[in-house]
mmCIF file with all atom_site columns, C-alpha atoms in Angstrom:
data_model
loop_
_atom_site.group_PDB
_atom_site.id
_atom_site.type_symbol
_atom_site.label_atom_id
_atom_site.label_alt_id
_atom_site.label_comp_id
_atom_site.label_asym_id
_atom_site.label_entity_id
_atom_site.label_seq_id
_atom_site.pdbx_PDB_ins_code
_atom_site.Cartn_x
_atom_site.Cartn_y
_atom_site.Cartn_z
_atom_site.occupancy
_atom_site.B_iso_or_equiv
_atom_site.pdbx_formal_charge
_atom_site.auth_seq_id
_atom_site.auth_comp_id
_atom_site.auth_asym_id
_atom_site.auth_atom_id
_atom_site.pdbx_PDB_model_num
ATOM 1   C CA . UNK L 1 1   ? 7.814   0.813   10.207  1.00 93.00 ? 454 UNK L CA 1
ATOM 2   C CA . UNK L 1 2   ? 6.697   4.501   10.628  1.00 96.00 ? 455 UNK L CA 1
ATOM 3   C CA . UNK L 1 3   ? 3.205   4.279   10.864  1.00 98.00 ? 456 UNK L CA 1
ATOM 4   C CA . UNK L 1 4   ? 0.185   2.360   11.012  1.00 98.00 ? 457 UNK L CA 1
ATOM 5   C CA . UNK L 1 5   ? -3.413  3.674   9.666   1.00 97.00 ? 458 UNK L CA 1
ATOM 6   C CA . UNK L 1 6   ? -6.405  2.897   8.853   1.00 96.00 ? 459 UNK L CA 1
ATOM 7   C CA . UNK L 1 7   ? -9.828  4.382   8.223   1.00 94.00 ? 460 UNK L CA 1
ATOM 8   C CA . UNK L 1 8   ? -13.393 2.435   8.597   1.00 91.00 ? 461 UNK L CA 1
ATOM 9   C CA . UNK L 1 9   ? -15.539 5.201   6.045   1.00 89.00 ? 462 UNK L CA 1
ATOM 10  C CA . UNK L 1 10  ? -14.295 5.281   2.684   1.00 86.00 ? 463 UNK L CA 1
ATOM 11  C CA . UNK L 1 11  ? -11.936 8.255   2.494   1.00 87.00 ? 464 UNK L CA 1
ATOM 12  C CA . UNK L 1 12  ? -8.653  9.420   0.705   1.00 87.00 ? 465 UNK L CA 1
ATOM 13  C CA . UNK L 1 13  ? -6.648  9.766   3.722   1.00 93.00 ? 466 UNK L CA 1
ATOM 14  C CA . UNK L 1 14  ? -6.543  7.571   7.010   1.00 96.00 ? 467 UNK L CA 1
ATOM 15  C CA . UNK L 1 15  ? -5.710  8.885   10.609  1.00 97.00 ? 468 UNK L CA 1
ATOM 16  C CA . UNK L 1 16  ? -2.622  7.060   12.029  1.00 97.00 ? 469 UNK L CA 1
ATOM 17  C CA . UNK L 1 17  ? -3.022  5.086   15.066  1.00 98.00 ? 470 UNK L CA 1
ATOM 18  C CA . UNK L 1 18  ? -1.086  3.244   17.813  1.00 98.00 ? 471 UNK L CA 1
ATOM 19  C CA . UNK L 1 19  ? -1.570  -0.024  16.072  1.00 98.00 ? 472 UNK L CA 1
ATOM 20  C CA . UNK L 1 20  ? -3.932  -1.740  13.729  1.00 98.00 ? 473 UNK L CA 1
ATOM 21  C CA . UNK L 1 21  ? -4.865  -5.321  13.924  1.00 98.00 ? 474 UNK L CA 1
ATOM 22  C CA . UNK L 1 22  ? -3.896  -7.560  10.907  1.00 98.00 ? 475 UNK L CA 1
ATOM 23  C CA . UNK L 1 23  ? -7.085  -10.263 10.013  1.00 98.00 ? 476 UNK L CA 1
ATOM 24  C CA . UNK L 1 24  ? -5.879  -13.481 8.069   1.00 98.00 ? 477 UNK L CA 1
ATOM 25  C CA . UNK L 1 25  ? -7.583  -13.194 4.570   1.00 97.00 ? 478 UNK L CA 1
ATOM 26  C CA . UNK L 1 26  ? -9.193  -9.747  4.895   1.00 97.00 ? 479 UNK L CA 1
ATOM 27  C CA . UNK L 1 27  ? -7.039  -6.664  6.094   1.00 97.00 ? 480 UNK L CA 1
ATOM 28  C CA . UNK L 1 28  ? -6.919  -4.224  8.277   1.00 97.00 ? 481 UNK L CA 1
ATOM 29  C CA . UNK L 1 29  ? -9.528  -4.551  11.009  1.00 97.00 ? 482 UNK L CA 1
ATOM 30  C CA . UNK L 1 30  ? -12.510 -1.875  10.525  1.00 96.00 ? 483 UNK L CA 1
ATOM 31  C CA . UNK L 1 31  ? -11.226 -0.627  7.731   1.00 95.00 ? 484 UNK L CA 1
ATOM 32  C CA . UNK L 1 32  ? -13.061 -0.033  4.573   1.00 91.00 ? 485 UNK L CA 1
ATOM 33  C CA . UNK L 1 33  ? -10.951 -1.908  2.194   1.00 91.00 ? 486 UNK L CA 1
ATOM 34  C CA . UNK L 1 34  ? -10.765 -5.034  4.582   1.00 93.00 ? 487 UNK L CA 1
ATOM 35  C CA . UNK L 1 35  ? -12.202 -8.710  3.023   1.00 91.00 ? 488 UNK L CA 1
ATOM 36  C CA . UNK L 1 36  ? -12.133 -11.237 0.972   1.00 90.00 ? 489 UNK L CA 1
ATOM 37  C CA . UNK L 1 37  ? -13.307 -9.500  -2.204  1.00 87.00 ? 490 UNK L CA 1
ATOM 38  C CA . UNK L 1 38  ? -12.805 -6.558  -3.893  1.00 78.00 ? 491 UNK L CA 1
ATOM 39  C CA . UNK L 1 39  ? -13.409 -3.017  -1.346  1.00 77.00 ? 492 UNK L CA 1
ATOM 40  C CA . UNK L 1 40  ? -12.270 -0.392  -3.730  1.00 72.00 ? 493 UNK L CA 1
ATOM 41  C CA . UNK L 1 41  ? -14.905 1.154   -5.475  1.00 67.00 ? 494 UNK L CA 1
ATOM 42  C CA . UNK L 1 42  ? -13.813 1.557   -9.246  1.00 71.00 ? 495 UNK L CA 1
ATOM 43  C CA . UNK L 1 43  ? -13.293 -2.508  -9.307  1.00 69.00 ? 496 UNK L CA 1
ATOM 44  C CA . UNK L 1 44  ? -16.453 -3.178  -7.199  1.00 65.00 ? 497 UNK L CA 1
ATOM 45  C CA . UNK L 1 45  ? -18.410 -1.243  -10.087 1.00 73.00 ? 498 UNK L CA 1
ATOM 46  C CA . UNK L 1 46  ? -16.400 -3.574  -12.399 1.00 79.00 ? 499 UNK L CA 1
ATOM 47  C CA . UNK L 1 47  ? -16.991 -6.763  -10.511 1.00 79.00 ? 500 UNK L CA 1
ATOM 48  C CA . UNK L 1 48  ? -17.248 -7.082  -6.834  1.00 76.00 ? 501 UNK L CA 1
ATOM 49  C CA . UNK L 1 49  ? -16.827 -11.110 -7.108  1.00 84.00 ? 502 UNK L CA 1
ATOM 50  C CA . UNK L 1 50  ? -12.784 -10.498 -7.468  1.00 87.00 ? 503 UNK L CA 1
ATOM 51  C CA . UNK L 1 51  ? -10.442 -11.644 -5.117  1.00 91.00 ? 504 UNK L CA 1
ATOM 52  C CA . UNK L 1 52  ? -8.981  -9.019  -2.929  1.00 91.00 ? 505 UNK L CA 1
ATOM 53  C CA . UNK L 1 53  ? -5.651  -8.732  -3.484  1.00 94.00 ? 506 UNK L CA 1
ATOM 54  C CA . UNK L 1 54  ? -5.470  -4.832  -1.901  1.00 93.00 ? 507 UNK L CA 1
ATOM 55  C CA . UNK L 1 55  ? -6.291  -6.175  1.669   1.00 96.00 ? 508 UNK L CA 1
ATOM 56  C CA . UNK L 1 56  ? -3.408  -3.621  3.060   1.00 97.00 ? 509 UNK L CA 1
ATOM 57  C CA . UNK L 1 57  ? -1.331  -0.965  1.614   1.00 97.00 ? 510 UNK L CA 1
ATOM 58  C CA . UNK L 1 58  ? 2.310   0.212   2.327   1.00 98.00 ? 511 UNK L CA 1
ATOM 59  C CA . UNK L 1 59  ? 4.261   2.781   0.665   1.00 98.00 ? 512 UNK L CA 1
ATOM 60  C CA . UNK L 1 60  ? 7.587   3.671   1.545   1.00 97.00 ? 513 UNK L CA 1
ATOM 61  C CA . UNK L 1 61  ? 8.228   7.108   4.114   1.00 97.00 ? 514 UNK L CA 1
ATOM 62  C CA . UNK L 1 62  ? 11.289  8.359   1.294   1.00 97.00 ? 515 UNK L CA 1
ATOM 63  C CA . UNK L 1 63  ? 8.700   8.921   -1.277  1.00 97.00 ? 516 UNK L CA 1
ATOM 64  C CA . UNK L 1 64  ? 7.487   11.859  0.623   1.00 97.00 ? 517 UNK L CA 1
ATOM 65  C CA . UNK L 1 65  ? 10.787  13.472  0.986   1.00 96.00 ? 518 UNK L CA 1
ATOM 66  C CA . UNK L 1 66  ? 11.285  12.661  -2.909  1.00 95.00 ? 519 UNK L CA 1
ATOM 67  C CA . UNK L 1 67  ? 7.545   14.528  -3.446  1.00 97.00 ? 520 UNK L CA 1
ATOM 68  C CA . UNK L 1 68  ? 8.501   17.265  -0.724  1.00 97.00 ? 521 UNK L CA 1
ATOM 69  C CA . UNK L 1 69  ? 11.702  18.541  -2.533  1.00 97.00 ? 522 UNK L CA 1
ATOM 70  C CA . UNK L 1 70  ? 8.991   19.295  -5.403  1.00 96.00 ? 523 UNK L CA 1
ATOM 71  C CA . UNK L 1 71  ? 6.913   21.346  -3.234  1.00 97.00 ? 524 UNK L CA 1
ATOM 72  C CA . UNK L 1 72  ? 4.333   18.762  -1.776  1.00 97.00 ? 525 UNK L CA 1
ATOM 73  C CA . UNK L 1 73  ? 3.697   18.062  1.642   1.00 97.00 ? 526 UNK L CA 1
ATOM 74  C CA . UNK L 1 74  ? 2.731   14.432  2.383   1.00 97.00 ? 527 UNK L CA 1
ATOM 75  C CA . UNK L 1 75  ? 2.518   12.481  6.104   1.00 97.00 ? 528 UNK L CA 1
ATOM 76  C CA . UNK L 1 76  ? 2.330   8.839   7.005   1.00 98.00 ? 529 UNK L CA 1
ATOM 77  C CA . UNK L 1 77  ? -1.929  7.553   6.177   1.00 97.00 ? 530 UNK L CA 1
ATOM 78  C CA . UNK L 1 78  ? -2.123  10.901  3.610   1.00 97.00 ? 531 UNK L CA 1
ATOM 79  C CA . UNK L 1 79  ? -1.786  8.761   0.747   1.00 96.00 ? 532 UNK L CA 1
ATOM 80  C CA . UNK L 1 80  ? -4.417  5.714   2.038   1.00 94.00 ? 533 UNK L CA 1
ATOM 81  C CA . UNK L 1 81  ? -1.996  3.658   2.820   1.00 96.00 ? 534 UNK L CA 1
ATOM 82  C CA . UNK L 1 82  ? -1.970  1.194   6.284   1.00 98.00 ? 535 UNK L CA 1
ATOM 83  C CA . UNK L 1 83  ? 1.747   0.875   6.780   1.00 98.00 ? 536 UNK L CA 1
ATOM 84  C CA . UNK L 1 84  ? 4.499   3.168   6.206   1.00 98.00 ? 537 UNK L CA 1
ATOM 85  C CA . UNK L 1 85  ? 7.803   1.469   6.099   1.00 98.00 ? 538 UNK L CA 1
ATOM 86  C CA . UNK L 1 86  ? 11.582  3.158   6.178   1.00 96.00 ? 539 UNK L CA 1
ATOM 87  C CA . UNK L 1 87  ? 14.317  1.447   4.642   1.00 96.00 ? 540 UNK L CA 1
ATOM 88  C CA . UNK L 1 88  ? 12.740  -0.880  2.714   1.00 96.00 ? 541 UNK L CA 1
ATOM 89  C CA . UNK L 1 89  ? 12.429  -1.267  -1.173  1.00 96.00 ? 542 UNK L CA 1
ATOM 90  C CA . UNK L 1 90  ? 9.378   -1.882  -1.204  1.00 97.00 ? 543 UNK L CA 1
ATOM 91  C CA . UNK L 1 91  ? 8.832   -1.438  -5.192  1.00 96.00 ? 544 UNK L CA 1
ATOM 92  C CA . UNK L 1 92  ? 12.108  -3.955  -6.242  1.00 95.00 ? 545 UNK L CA 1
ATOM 93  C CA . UNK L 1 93  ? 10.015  -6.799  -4.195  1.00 97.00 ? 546 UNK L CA 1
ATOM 94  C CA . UNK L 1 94  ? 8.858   -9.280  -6.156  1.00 97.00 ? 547 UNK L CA 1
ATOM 95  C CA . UNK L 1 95  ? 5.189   -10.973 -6.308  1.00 97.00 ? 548 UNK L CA 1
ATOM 96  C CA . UNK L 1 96  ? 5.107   -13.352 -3.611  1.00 97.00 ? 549 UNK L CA 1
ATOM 97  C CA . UNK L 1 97  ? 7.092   -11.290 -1.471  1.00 98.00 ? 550 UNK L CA 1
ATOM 98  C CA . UNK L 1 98  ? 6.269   -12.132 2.584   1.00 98.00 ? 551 UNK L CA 1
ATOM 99  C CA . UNK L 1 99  ? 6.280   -9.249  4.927   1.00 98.00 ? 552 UNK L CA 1
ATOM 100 C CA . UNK L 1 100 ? 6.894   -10.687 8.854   1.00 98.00 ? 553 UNK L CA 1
ATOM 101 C CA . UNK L 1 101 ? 5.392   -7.490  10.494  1.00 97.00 ? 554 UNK L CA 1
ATOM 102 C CA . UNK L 1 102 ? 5.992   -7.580  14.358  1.00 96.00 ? 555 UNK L CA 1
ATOM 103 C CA . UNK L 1 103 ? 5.630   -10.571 16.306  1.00 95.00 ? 556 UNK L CA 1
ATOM 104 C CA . UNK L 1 104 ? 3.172   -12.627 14.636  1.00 97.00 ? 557 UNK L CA 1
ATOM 105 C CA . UNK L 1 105 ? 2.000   -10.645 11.075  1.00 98.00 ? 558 UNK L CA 1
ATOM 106 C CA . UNK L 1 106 ? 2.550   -12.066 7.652   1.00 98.00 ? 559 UNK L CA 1
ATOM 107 C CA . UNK L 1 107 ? 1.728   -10.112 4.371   1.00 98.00 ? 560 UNK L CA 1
ATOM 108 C CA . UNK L 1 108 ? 2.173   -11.669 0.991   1.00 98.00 ? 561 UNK L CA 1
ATOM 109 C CA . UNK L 1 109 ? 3.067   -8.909  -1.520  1.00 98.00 ? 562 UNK L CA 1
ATOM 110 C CA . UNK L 1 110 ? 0.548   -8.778  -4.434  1.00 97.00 ? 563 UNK L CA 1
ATOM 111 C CA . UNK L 1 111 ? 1.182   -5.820  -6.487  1.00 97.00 ? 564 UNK L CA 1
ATOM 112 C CA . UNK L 1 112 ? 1.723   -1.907  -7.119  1.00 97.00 ? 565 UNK L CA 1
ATOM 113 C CA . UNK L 1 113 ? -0.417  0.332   -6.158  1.00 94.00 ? 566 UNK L CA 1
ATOM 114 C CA . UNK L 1 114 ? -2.111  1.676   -9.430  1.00 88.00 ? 567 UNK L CA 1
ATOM 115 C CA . UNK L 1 115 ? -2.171  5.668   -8.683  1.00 87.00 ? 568 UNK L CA 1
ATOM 116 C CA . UNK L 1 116 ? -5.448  7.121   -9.254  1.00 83.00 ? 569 UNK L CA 1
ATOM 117 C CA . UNK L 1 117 ? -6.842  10.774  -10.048 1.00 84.00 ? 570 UNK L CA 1
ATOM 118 C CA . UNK L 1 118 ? -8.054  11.236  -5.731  1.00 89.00 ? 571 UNK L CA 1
ATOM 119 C CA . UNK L 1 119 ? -4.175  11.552  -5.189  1.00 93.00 ? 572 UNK L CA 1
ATOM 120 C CA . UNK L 1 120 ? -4.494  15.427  -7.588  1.00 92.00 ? 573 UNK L CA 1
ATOM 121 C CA . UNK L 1 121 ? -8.030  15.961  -5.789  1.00 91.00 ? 574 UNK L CA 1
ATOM 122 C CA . UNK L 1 122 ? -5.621  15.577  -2.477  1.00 94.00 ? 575 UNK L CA 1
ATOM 123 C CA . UNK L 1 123 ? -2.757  17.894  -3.852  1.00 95.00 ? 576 UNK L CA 1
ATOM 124 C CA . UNK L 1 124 ? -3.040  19.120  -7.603  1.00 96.00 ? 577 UNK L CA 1
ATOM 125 C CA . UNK L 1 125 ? 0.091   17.882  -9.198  1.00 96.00 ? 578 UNK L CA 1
ATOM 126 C CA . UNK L 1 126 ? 0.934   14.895  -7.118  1.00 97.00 ? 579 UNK L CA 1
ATOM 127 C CA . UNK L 1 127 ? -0.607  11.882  -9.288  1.00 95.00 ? 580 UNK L CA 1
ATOM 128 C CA . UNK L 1 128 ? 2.618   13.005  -11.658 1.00 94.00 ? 581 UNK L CA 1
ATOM 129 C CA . UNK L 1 129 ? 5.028   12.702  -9.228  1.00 95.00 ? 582 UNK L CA 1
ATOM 130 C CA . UNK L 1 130 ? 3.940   9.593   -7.980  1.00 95.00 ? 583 UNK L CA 1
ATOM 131 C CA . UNK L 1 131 ? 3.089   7.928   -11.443 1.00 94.00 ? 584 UNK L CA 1
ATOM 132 C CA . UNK L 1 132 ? 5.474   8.690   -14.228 1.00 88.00 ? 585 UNK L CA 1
ATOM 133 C CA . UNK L 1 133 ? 7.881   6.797   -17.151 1.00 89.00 ? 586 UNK L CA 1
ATOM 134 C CA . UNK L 1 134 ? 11.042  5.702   -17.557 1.00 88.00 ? 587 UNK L CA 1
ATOM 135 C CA . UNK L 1 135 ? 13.434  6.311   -19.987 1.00 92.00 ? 588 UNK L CA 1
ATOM 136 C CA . UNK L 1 136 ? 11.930  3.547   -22.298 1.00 92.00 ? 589 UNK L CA 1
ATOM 137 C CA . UNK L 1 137 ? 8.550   4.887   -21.914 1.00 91.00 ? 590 UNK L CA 1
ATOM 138 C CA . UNK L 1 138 ? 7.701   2.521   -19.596 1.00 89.00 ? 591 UNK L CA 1
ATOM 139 C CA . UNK L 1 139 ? 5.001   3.436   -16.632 1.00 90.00 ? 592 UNK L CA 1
ATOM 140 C CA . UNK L 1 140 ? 6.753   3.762   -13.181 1.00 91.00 ? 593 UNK L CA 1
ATOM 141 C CA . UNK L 1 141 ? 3.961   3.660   -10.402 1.00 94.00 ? 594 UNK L CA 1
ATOM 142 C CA . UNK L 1 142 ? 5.605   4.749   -6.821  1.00 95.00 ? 595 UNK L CA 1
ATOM 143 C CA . UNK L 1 143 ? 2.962   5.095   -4.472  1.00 95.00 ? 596 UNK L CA 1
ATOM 144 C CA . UNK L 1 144 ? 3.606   1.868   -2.519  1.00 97.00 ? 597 UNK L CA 1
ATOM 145 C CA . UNK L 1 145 ? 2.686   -1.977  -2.867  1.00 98.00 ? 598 UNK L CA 1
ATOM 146 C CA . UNK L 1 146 ? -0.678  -3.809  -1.914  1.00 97.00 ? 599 UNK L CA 1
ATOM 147 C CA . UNK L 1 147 ? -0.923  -7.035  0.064   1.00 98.00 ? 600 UNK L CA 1
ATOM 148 C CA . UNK L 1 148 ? -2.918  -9.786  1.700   1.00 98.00 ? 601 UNK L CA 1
ATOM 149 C CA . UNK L 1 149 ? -2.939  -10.938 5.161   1.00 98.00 ? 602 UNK L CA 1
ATOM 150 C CA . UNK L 1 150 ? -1.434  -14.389 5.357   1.00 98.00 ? 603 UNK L CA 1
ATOM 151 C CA . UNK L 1 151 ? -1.167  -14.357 9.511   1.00 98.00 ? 604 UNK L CA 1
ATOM 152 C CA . UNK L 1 152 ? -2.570  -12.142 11.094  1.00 98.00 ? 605 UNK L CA 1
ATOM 153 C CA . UNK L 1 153 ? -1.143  -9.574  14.880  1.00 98.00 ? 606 UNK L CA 1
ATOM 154 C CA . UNK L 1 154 ? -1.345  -7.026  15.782  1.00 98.00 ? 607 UNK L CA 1
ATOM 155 C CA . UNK L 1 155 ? 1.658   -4.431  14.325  1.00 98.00 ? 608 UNK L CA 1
ATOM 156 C CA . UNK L 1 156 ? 2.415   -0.722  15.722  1.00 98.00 ? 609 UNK L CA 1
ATOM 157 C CA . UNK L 1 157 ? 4.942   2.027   14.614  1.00 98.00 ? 610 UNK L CA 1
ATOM 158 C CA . UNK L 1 158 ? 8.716   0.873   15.294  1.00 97.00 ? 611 UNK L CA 1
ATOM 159 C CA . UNK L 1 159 ? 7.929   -2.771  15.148  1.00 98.00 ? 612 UNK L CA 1
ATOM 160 C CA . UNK L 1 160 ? 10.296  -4.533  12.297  1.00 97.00 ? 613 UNK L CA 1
ATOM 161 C CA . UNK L 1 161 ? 9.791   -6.308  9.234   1.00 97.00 ? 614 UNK L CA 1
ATOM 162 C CA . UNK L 1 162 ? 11.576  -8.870  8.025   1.00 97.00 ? 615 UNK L CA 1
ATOM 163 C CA . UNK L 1 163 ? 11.613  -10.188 3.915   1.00 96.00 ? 616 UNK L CA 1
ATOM 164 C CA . UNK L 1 164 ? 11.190  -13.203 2.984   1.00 97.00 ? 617 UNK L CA 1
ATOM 165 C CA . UNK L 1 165 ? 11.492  -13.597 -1.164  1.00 96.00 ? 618 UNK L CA 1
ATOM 166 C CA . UNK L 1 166 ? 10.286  -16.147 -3.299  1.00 95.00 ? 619 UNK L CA 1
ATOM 167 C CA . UNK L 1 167 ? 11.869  -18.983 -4.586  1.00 93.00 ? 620 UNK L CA 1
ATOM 168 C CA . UNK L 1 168 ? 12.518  -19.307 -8.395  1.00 85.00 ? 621 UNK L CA 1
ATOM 169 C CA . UNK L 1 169 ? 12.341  -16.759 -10.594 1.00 91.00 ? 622 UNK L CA 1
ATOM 170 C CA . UNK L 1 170 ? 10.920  -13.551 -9.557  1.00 93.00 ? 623 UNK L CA 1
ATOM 171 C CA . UNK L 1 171 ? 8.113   -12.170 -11.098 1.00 93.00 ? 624 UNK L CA 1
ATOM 172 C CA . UNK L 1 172 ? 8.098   -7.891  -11.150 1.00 92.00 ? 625 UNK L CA 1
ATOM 173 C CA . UNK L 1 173 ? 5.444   -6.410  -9.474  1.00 94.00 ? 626 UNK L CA 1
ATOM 174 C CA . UNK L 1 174 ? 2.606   -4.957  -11.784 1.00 92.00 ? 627 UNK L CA 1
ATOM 175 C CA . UNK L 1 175 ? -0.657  -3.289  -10.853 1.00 90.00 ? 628 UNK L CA 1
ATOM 176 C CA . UNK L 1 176 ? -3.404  -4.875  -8.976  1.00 89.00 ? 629 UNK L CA 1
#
C-alpha cells in the first residue's frame, strides 16, 4: 500500500495521511462516506435507506502512470479514494474478495467504482481514460474497487495486504 486518505467534508479529493483507522461496518473513521448506509450523494438522493457497500475505496497506484503517459497528472487521495495499493489487481478480484490490510484490517471487496462526471471537473478529459470499452463494446471502469469493513485497525502506507478469494465460482466485479 502507497497511501492512505481520507477526507471528513464532502470533497473530490482527500489529503493523505499517516494512517486512517478502519471501523467494522462503516469505513474510514471521520470520513464523509463512512456508515452503514448509503454516504454518496447521487444514491442518497435516490434512497438513503441502502446498504453501504462504498464504505472504503482503493484504486490501484499504475493507473496513474497509465493516465500520466496521456498527459494527466494524478497522486495517491486525487481520485477520492482511501487506499492506494501497488501490485495488486485490484479490478480481476472477484466479489467477495477479503483484503487483510496490516495487522488486524479486513475489507470485503464489493464492487467497481462507477466513474462519475467530478473526475472531468478535476481534470477535463480524465473520466475517458478512466471509464472506457472493450473491444466487444463492453464498459471497462478502472478507477479502483469499493469495499466494506469486515475488521477493523488501523492501516498506514507500506503496511501489506494479503488476498483472500472466494470459494466457488467467482462472480466479476460490477458497479456498486
Amino acid at each position: 500500500m502507497t497511501a492512505v486518505s481520507s477526507n471528513g467534508e464532502y470533497s473530490f479529493t482527500k489529503p493523505n495521511r499517516d494512517s486512517v483507522r478502519l471501523l467494522a461496518g462503516l469505513g474510514v473513521e471521520g470520513d464523509v462516506h463512512a456508515g452503514v448506509t448509503v454516504k454518496h450523494r447521487s444514491r442518497v438522493a435516490q434512497d438513503p435507506t441502502q446498504p453501504n457497500l462504498r464504505q472504503v475505496h482503493l484504486i490501484h497506484e499504475e493507473l496513474f502512470a497509465e493516465v500520466g503517459e496521456e498527459g494527466f497528472a494524478v497522486a495517491p487521495g486525487e481520485l477520492g479514494e482511501n487506499i492506494t495499493t501497488r501490485g495488486i489487481d485490484l479490478l480481476g478480484l472477484p466479489v467477495g474478495a477479503l483484503l487483510r490490510v496490516g495487522d488486524s484490517a479486513v475489507l470485503e471487496v464489493t464492487g467497481l467504482r462507477n466513474p462519475c462526471l467530478q473526475i472531468d471537473n478535476f481534470q477535463d478529459g480524465l473520466l475517458k481514460q478512466v471509464v472506457g470499452r472493450d473491444e466487444a463494446g463492453n464498459v471497462v471502469r478502472k478507477a479502483g474497487i469499493m469495499s466494506i469493513v469486515r475488521e477493523g485497525g488501523v492501516v498506514r502506507p507500506g503496511d501489506t495486504i494479503e488476498m483472500e478469494l472466494p470459494s466457488g465460482p467467482h462472480r466479476p466485479l460490477g458497479s456498486v
